[in-house]
PDB file of C-alpha atoms and ligand atoms in Angstrom:
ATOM      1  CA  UNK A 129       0.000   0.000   0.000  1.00 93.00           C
ATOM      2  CA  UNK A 130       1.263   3.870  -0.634  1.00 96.00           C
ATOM      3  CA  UNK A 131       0.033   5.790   2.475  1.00 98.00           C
ATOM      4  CA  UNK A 132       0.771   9.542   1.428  1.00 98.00           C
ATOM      5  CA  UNK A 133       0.408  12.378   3.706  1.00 98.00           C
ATOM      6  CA  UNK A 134       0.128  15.330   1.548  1.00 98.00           C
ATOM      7  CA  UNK A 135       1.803  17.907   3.897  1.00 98.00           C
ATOM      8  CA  UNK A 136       1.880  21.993   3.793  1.00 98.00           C
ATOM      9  CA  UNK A 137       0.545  25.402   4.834  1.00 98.00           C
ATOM     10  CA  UNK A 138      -2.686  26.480   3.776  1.00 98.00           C
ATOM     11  CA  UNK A 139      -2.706  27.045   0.286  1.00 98.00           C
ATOM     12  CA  UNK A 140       0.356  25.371  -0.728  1.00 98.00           C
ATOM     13  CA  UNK A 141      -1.458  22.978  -3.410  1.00 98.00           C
ATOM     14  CA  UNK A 142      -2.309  19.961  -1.592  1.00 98.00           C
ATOM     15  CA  UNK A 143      -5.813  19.544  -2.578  1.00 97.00           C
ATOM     16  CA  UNK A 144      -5.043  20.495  -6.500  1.00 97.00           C
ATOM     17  CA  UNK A 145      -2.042  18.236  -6.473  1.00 98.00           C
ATOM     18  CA  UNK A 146      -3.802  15.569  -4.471  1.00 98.00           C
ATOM     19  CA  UNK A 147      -6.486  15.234  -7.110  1.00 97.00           C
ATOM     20  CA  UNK A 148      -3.854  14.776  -9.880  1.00 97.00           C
ATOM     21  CA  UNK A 149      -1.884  11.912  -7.594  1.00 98.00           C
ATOM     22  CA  UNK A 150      -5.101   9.756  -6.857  1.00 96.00           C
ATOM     23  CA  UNK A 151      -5.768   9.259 -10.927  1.00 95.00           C
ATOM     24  CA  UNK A 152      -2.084   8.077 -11.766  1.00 97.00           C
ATOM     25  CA  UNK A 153      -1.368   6.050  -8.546  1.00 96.00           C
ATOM     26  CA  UNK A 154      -5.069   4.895  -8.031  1.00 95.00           C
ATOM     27  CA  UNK A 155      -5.514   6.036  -4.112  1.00 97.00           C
ATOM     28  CA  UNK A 156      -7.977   7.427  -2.329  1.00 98.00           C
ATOM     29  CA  UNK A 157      -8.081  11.301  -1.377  1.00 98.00           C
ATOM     30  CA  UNK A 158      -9.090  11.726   2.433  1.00 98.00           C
ATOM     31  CA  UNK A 159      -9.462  15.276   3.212  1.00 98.00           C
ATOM     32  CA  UNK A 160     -10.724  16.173   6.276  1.00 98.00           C
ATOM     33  CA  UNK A 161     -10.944  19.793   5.385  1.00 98.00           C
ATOM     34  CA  UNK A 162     -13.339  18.536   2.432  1.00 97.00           C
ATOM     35  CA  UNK A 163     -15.049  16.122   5.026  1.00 98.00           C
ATOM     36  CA  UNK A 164     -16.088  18.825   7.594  1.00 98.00           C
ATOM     37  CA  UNK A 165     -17.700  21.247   4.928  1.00 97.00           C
ATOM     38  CA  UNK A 166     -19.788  18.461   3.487  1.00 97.00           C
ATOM     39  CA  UNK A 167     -20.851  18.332   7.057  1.00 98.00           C
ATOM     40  CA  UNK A 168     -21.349  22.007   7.418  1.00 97.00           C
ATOM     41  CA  UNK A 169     -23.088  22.243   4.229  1.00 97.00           C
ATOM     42  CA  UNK A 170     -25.404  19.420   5.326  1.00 98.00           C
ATOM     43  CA  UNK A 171     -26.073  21.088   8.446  1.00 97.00           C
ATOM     44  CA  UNK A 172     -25.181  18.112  10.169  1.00 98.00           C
ATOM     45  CA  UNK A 173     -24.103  17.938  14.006  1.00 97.00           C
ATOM     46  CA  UNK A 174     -20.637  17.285  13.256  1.00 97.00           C
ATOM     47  CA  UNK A 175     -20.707  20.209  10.174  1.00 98.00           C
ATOM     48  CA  UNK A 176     -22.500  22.265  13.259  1.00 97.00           C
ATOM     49  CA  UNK A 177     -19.593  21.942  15.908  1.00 97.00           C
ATOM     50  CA  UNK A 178     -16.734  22.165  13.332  1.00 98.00           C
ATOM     51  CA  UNK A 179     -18.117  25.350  12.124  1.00 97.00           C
ATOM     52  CA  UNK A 180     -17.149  27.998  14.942  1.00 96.00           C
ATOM     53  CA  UNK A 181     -13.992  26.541  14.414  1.00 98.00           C
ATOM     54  CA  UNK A 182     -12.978  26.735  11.160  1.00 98.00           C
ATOM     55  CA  UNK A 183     -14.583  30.015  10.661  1.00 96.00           C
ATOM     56  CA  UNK A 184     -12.240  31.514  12.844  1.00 96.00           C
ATOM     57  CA  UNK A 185      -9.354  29.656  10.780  1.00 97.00           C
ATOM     58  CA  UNK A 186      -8.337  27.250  14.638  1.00 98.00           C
ATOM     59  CA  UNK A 187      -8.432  24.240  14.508  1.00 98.00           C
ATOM     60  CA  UNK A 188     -11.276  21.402  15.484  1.00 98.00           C
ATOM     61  CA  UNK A 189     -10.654  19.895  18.606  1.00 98.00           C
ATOM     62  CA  UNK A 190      -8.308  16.203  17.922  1.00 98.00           C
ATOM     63  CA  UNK A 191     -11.132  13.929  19.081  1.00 98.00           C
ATOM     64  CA  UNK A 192     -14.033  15.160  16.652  1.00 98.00           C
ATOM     65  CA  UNK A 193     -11.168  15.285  13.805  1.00 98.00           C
ATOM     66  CA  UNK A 194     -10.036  12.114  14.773  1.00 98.00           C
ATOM     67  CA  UNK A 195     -13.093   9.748  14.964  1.00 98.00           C
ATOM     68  CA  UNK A 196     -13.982  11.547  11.455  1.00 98.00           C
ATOM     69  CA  UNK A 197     -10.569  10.485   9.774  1.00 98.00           C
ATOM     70  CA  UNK A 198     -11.098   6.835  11.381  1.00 98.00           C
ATOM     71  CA  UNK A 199     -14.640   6.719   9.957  1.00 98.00           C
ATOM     72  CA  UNK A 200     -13.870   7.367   6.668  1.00 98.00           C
ATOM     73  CA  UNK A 201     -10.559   5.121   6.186  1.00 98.00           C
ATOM     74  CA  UNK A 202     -12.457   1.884   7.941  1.00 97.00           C
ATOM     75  CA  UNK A 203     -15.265   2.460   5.155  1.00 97.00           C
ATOM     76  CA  UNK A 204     -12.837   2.247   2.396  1.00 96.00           C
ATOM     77  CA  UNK A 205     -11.048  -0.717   3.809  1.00 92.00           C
ATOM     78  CA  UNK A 206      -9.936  -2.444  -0.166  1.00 93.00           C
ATOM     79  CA  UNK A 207      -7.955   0.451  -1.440  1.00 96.00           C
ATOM     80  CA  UNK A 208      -5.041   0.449  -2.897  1.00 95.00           C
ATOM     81  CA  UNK A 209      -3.765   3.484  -0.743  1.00 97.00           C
ATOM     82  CA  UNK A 210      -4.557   6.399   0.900  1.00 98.00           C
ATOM     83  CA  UNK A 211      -3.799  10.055   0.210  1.00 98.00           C
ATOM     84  CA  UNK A 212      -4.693  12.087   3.477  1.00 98.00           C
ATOM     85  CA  UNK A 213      -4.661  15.915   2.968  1.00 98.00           C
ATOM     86  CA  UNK A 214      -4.999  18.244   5.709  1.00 98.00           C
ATOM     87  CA  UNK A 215      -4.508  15.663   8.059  1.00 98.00           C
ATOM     88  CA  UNK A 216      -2.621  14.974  10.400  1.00 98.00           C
ATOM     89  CA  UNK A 217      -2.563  18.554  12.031  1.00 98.00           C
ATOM     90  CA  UNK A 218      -1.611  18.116  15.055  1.00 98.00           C
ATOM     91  CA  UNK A 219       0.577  15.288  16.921  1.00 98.00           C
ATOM     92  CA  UNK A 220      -2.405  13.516  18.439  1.00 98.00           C
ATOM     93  CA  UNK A 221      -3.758  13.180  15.341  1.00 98.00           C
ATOM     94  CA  UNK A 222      -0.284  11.743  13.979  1.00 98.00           C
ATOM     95  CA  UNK A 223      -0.331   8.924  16.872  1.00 98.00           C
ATOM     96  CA  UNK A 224      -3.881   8.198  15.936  1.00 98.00           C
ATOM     97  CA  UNK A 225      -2.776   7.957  12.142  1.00 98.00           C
ATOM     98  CA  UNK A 226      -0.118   5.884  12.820  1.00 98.00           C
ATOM     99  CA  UNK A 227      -1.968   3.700  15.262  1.00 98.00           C
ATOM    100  CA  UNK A 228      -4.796   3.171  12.745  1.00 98.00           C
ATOM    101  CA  UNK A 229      -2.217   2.306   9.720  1.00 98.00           C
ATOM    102  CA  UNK A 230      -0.347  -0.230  11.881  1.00 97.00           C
ATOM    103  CA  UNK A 231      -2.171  -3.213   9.775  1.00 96.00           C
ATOM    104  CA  UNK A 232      -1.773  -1.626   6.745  1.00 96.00           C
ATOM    105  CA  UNK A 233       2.061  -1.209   6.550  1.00 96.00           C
ATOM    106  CA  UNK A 234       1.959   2.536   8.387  1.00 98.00           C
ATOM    107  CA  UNK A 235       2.418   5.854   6.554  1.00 98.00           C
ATOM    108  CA  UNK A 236       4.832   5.659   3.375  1.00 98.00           C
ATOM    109  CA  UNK A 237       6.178   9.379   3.226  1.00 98.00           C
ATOM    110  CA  UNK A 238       5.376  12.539   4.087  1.00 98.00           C
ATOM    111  CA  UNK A 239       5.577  14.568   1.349  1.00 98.00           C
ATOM    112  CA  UNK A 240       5.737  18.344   2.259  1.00 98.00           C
ATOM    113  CA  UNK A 241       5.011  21.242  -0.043  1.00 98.00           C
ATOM    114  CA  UNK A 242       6.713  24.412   0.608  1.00 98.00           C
ATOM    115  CA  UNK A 243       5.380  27.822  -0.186  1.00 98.00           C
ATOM    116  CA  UNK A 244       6.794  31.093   1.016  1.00 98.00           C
ATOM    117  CA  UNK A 245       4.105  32.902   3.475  1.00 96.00           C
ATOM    118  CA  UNK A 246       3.295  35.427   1.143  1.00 96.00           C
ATOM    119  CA  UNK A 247       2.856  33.514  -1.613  1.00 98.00           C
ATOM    120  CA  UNK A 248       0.307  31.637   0.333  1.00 98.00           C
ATOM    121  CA  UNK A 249      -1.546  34.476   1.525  1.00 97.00           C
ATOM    122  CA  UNK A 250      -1.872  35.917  -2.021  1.00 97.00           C
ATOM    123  CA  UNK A 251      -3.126  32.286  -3.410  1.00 97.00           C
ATOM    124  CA  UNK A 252      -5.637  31.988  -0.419  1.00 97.00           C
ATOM    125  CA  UNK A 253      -7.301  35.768  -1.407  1.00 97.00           C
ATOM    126  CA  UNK A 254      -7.183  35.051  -4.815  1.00 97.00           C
ATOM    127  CA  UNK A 255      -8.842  31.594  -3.829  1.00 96.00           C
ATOM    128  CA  UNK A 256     -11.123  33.297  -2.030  1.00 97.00           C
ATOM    129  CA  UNK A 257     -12.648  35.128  -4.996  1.00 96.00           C
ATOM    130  CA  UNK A 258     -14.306  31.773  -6.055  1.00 96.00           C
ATOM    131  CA  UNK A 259     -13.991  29.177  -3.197  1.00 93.00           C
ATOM    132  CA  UNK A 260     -16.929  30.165  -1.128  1.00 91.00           C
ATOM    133  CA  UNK A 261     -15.202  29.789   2.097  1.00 92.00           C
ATOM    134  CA  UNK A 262     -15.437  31.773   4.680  1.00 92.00           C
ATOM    135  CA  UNK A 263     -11.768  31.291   5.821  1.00 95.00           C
ATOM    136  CA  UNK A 264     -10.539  32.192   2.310  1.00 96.00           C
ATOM    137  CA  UNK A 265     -12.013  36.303   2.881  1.00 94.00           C
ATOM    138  CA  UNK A 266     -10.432  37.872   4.983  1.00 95.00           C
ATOM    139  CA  UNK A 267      -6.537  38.407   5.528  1.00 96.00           C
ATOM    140  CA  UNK A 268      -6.747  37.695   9.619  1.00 97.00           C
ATOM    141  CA  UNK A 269      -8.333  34.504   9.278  1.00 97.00           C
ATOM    142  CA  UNK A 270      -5.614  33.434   6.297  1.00 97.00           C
ATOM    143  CA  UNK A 271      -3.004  34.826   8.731  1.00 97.00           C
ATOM    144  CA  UNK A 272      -3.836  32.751  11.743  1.00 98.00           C
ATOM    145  CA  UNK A 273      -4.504  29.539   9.964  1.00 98.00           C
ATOM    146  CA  UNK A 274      -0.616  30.341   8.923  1.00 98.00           C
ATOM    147  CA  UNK A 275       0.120  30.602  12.392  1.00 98.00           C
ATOM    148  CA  UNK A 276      -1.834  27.691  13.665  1.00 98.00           C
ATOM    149  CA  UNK A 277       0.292  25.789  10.959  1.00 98.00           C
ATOM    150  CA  UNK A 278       3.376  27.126  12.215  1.00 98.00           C
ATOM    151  CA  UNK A 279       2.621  26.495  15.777  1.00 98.00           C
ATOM    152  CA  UNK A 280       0.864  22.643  16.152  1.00 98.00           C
ATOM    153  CA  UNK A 281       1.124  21.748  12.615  1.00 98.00           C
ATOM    154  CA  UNK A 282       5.030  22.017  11.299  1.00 98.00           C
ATOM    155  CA  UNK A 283       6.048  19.507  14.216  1.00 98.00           C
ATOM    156  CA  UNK A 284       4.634  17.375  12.483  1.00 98.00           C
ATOM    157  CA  UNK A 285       7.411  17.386   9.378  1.00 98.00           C
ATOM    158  CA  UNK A 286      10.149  16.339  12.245  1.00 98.00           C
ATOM    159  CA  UNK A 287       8.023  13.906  13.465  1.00 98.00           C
ATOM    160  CA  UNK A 288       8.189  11.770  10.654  1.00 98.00           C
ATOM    161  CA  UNK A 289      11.339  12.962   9.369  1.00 98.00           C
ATOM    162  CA  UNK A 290      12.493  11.062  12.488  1.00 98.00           C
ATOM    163  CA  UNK A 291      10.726   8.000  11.179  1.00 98.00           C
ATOM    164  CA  UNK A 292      12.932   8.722   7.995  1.00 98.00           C
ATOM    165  CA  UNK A 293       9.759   9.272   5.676  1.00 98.00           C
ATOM    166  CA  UNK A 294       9.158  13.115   5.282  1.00 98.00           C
ATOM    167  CA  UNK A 295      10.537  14.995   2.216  1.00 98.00           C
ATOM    168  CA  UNK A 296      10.350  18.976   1.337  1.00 98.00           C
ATOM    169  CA  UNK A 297       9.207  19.313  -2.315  1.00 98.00           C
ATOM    170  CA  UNK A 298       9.187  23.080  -3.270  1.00 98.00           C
ATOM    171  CA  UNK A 299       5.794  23.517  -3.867  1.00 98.00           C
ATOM    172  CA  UNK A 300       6.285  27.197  -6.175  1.00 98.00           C
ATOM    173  CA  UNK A 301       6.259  26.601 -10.041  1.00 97.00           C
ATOM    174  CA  UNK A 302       3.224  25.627 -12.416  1.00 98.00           C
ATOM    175  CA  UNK A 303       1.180  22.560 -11.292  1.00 98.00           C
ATOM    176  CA  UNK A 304       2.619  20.690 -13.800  1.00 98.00           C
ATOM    177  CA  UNK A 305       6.504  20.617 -12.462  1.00 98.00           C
ATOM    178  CA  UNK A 306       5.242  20.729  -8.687  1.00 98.00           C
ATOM    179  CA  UNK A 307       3.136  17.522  -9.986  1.00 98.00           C
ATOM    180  CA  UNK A 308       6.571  15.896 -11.245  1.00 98.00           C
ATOM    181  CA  UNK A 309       8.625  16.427  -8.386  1.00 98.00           C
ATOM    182  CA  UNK A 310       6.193  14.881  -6.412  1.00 98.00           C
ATOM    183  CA  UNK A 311       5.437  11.610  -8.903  1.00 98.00           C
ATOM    184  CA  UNK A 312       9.315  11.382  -8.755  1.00 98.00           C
ATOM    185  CA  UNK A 313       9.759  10.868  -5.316  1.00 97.00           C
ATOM    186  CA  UNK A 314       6.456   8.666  -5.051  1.00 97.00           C
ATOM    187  CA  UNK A 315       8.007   6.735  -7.963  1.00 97.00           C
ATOM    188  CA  UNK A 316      10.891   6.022  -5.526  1.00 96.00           C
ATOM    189  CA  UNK A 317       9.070   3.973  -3.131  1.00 93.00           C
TER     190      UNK A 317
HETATM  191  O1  C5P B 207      -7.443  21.317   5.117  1.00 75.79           O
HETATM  192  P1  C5P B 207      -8.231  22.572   4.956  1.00 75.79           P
HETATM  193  O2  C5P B 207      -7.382  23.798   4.852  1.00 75.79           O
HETATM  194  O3  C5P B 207      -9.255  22.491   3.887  1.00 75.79           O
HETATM  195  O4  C5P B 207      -9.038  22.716   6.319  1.00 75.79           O
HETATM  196  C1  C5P B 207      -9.937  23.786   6.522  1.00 75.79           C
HETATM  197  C2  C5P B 207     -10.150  23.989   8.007  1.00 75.79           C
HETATM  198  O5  C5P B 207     -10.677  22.801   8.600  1.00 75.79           O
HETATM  199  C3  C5P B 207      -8.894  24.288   8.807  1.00 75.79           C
HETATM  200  O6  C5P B 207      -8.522  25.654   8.718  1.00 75.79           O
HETATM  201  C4  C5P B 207      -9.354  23.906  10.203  1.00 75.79           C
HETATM  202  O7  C5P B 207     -10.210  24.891  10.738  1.00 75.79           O
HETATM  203  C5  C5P B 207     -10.184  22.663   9.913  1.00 75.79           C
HETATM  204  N1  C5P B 207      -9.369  21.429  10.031  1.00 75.79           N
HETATM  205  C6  C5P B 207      -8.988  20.992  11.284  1.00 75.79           C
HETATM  206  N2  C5P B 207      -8.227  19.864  11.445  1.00 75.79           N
HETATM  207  C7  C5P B 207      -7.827  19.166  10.375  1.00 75.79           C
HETATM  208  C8  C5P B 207      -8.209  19.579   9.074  1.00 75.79           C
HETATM  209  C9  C5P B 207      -8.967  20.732   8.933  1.00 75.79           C
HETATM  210  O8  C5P B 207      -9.324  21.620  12.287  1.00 75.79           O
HETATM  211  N3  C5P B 207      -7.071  18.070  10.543  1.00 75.79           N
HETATM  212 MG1   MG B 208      -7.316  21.750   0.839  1.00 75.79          MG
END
C-alpha cells in the first residue's frame, strides 16, 4: 500500500495536487478539510460543531477530527492506498494515524510542499474570490490559519522525518513541475 500524507501550509497545493496523484497512482483522497464542509453544508451535528472553528481559521478539537478520519478510512477498507490531505494537524492526530495504519504497513512518506508565506496568503485571497469559504475572505483569518500551521502543525514534518519518511518538495512553479517532483519521489518507493 502507498500511504501519502500530503503535507503543507494552507494554500500550498495539496488539494489540486492531491487530485492529480489519486488518478495516476489509483488512491484514495481523504481530506478532512473537504469532510467537515460536506458536514457544514449538510447542516449536520458534526458540520455544526466544526463550524465555529474553522470560521475563525483554529483548529477542530483532535477527538471530533479524529473519529472523522477513522470513519472514513475503515469504510474504504480495499484500497489500494490512501492520500490524506490536511490531516494529520496536530501530533495527536499523527499517533492516531499511525496507530490506525499499523495493519496496513503505516504511513509511506510525508511529502511536504513548501510555499513562502506570502505567496500563500496571495493564493488563499485570490482563492477566495471563487472558493466560497469563509476562511478564504479575509486576511486575519488566512493569517492565523498560517500561524496555527506554524505552531501545532510544522512539528509534524520532524516527526516523521524522524521515522525517515518526510521529504520537502518546493511547492512554487506551475502545477505541472510541482506535480513531477512529487510523482518522482512517489516513484521512488
Ligand atoms: O485542510 P483545509 O485547509 O481544507 O481545512 C480547513 C479547516 O478545517 C482548517 O482551517 C481547520 O479549521 C479545519 N481542520 C482541522 N483539522 C484538520 C483539518 C482541517 O481543524 N485536521
Ligand atoms: Mg485543501
Amino acid at each position: 500500500m502507498i500511504n501519502l500524507i500530503l503535507f503543507g501550509p494552507p494554500g500550498s497545493g495539496k488539494g489540486t495536487q492531491a487530485s492529480r496523484l489519486v488518478e495516476k497512482y489509483n488512491l484514495l483522497h481523504i481530506s478532512t478539510g473537504d469532510l467537515f464542509r460536506y458536514n457544514m453544508k449538510n447542516d449536520t451535528p458534526l458540520g455544526l460543531e466544526a463550524k465555529s472553528y474553522i470560521e475563525k481559521g483554529e483548529l477542530v478539537p483532535d477527538s471530533v477530527t479524529i473519529n472523522m478520519l477513522k470513519a472514513k478510512v475503515d469504510e474504504n477498507p480495499d484500497v489500494a492506498g490512501y492520500i490524506f490531505d490536511g490531516f494529520p494537524r496536530t501530533t495527536p492526530q499523527a499517533e492516531a494515524l499511525d496507530e490506525l495504519l499499523e495493519p496496513k504497513g503505516g504511513v509511506s512518506s510525508l511529502l511536504m510542499l513548501d510555499v513562502p508565506e506570502e505567496e500563500l496568503v496571495g493564493r488563499l485571497l485570490e482563492r477566495g474570490k471563487t472558493s466560497g469559504r469563509k476562511d478564504d475572505l479575509d486576511e486575519s483569518i488566512i493569517r492565523n490559519r498560517q500561524e496555527v500551521y506554524r505552531n501545532e502543525t510544522m512539528p509534524i514534518f520532524d516527526y516523521y522525518f524522524k521515522k525517515g519518511v518526510s521529504t520537502k518538495i518546493w511547492g512554487v512553479g506551475s502545477l505541472d513541475k510541482v506535480f513531477s517532483r512529487l510523482c518522482l519521489e512517489l516513484d521512488a518507493l
